[in-house]
CSV table of C-alpha atoms in Angstrom, one decimal:
chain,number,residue,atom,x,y,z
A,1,UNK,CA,-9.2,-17.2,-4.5
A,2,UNK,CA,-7.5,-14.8,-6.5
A,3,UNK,CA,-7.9,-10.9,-5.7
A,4,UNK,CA,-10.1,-9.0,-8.3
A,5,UNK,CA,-9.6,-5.6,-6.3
A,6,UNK,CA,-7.5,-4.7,-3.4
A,7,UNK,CA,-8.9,-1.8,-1.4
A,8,UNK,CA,-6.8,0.5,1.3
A,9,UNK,CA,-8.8,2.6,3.3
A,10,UNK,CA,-6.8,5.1,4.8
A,11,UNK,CA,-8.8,6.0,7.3
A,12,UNK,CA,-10.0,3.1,8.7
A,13,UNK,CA,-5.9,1.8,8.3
A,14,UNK,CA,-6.8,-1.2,6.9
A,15,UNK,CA,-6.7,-3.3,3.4
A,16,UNK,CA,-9.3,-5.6,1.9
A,17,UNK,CA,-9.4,-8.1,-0.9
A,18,UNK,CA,-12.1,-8.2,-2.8
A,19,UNK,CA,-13.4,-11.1,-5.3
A,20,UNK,CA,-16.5,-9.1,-7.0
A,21,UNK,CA,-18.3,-8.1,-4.7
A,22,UNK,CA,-17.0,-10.4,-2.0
A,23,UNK,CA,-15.0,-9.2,1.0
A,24,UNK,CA,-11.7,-12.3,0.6
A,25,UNK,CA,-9.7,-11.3,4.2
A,26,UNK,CA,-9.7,-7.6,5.4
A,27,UNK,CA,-6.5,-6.7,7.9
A,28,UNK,CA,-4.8,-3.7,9.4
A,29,UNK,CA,-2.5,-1.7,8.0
A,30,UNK,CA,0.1,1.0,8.5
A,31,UNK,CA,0.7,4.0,6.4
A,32,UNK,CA,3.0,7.2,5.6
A,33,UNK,CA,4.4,9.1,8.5
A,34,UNK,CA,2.3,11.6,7.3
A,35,UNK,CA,-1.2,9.6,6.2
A,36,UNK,CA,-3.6,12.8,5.9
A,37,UNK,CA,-4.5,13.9,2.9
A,38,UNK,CA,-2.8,12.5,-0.8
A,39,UNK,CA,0.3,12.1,-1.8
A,40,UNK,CA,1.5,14.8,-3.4
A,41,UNK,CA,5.2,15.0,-4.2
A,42,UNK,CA,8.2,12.8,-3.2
A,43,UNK,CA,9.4,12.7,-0.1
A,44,UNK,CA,6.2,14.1,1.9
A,45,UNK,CA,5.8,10.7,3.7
A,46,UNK,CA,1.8,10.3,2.4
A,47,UNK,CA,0.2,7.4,1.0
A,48,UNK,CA,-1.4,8.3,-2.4
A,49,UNK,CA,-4.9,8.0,-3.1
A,50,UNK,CA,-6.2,7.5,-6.2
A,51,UNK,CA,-6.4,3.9,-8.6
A,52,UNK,CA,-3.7,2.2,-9.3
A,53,UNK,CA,-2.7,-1.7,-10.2
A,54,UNK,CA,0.1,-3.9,-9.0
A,55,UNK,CA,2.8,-3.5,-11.9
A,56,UNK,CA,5.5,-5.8,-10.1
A,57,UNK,CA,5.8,-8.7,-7.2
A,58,UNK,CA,9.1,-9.0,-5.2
A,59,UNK,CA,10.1,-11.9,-3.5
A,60,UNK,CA,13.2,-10.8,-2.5
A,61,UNK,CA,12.7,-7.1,-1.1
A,62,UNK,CA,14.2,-5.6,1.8
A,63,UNK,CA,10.6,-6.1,3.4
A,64,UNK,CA,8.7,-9.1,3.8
A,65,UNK,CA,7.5,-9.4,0.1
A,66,UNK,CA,6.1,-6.5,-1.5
A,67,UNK,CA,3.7,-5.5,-4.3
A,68,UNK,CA,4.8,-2.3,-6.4
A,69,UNK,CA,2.2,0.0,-7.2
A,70,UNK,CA,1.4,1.4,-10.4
A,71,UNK,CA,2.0,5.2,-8.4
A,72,UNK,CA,2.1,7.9,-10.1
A,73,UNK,CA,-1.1,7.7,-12.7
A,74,UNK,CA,-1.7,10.2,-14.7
A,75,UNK,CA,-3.5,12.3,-12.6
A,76,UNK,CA,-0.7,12.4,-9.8
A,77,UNK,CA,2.2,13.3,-12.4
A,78,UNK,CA,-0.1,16.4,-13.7
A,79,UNK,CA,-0.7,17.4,-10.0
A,80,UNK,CA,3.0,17.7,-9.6
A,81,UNK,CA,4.0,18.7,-12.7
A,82,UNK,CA,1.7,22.0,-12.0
A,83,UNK,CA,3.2,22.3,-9.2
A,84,UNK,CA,6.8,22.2,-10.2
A,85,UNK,CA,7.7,19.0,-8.1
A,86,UNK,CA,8.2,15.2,-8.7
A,87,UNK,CA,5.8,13.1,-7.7
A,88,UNK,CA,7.9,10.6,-6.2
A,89,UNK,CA,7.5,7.0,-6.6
A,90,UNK,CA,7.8,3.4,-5.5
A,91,UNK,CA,4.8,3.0,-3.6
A,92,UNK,CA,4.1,-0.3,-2.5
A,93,UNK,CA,2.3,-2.9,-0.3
A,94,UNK,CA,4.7,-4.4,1.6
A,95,UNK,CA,5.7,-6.7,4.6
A,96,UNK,CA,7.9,-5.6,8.0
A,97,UNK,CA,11.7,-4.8,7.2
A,98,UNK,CA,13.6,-8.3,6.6
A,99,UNK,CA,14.4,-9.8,10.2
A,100,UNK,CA,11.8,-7.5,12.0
A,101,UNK,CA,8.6,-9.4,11.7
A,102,UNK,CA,8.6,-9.8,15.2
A,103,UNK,CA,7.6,-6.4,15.3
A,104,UNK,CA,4.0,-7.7,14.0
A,105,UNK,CA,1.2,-6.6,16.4
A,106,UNK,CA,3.0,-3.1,17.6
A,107,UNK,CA,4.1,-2.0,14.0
A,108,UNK,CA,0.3,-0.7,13.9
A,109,UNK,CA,1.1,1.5,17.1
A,110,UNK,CA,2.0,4.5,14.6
A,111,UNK,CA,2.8,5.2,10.5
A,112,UNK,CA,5.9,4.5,9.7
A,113,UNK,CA,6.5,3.8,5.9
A,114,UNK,CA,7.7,6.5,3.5
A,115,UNK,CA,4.5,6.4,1.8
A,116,UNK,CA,4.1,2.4,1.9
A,117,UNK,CA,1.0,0.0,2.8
A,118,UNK,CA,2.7,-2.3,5.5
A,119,UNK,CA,1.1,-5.3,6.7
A,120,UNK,CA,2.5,-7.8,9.4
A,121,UNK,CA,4.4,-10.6,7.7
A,122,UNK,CA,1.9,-13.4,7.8
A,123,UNK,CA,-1.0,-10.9,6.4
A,124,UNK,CA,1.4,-10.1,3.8
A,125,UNK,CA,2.0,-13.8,2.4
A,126,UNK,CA,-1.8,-14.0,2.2
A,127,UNK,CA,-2.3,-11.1,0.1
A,128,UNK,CA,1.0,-11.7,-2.2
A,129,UNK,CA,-0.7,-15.3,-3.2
A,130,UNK,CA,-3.8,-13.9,-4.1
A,131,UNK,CA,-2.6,-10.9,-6.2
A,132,UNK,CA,-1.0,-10.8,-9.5
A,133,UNK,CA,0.2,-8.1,-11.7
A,134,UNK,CA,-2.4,-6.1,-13.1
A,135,UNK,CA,-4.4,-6.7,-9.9
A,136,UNK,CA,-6.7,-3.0,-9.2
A,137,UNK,CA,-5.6,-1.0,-6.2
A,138,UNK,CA,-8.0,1.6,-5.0
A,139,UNK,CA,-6.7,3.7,-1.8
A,140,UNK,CA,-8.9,6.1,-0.2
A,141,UNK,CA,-8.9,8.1,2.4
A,142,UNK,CA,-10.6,11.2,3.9
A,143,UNK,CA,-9.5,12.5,7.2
């Protein structure tokens, strides 16, 4: 089943696929260094909320596959334009760095990512075969 909607909850740390209405596979996830509150210019170490779509797939990243997010929209690149800062960018959903997916299991133990939605290696492979470009992304989150 292809992904109509793939849904990060920041709080809960976790990412579901969704077909309709129907919860695919739901698994952990880990975030930004910094995972309270949105993303709000580059370099802060946050994981944005707001909607988004995947605009690229990598098969050959320096993680474990990854999904490029459609981060900024238009409402994160007025937010920082207000404020005078970039918003950053390349925000993804992404496996464990290339050679580290042992690490699966204890790479939920904190956030690491610059901003990223990492998933162990094995979750990872599920979700890139089920989404496509143009696939929704909603993140949430409220701390």
């Amino acid at each position: 089943k292809q992904a109509s909607l793939i849904k990060v909850d920041k709080t809960a740390r976790t990412l579901t696929l969704l077909r309709g209405n129907d919860v695919i596979k739901t698994y952990r996830v880990s975030l930004g260094g910094k995972p309270e509150g949105r993303k709000t210019e580059e370099g802060d170490g946050r994981t944005p909320e707001g909607r988004y779509s995947i605009d690229s797939r990598n098969s050959r990243s320096r993680f474990h596959l990854s999904l490029h997010t459609s981060y900024p929209n238009a409402d994160d690149r007025r937010n920082a334009q207000q404020r005078g800062v970039s918003p950053g960018g390349d925000i993804m959903i992404h496996g464990l760095p290339n050679g580290l997916g042992w690490l699966a299991g204890l790479h939920l133990r904190r956030d690491w990512t610059d901003g990223c939605v990492a998933l162990a290696n094995q979750d990872m492979d599920y979700v890139f075969a089920r989404s496509r470009v143009g696939t929704p992304v909603t993140i949430v989150g409220t701390f």
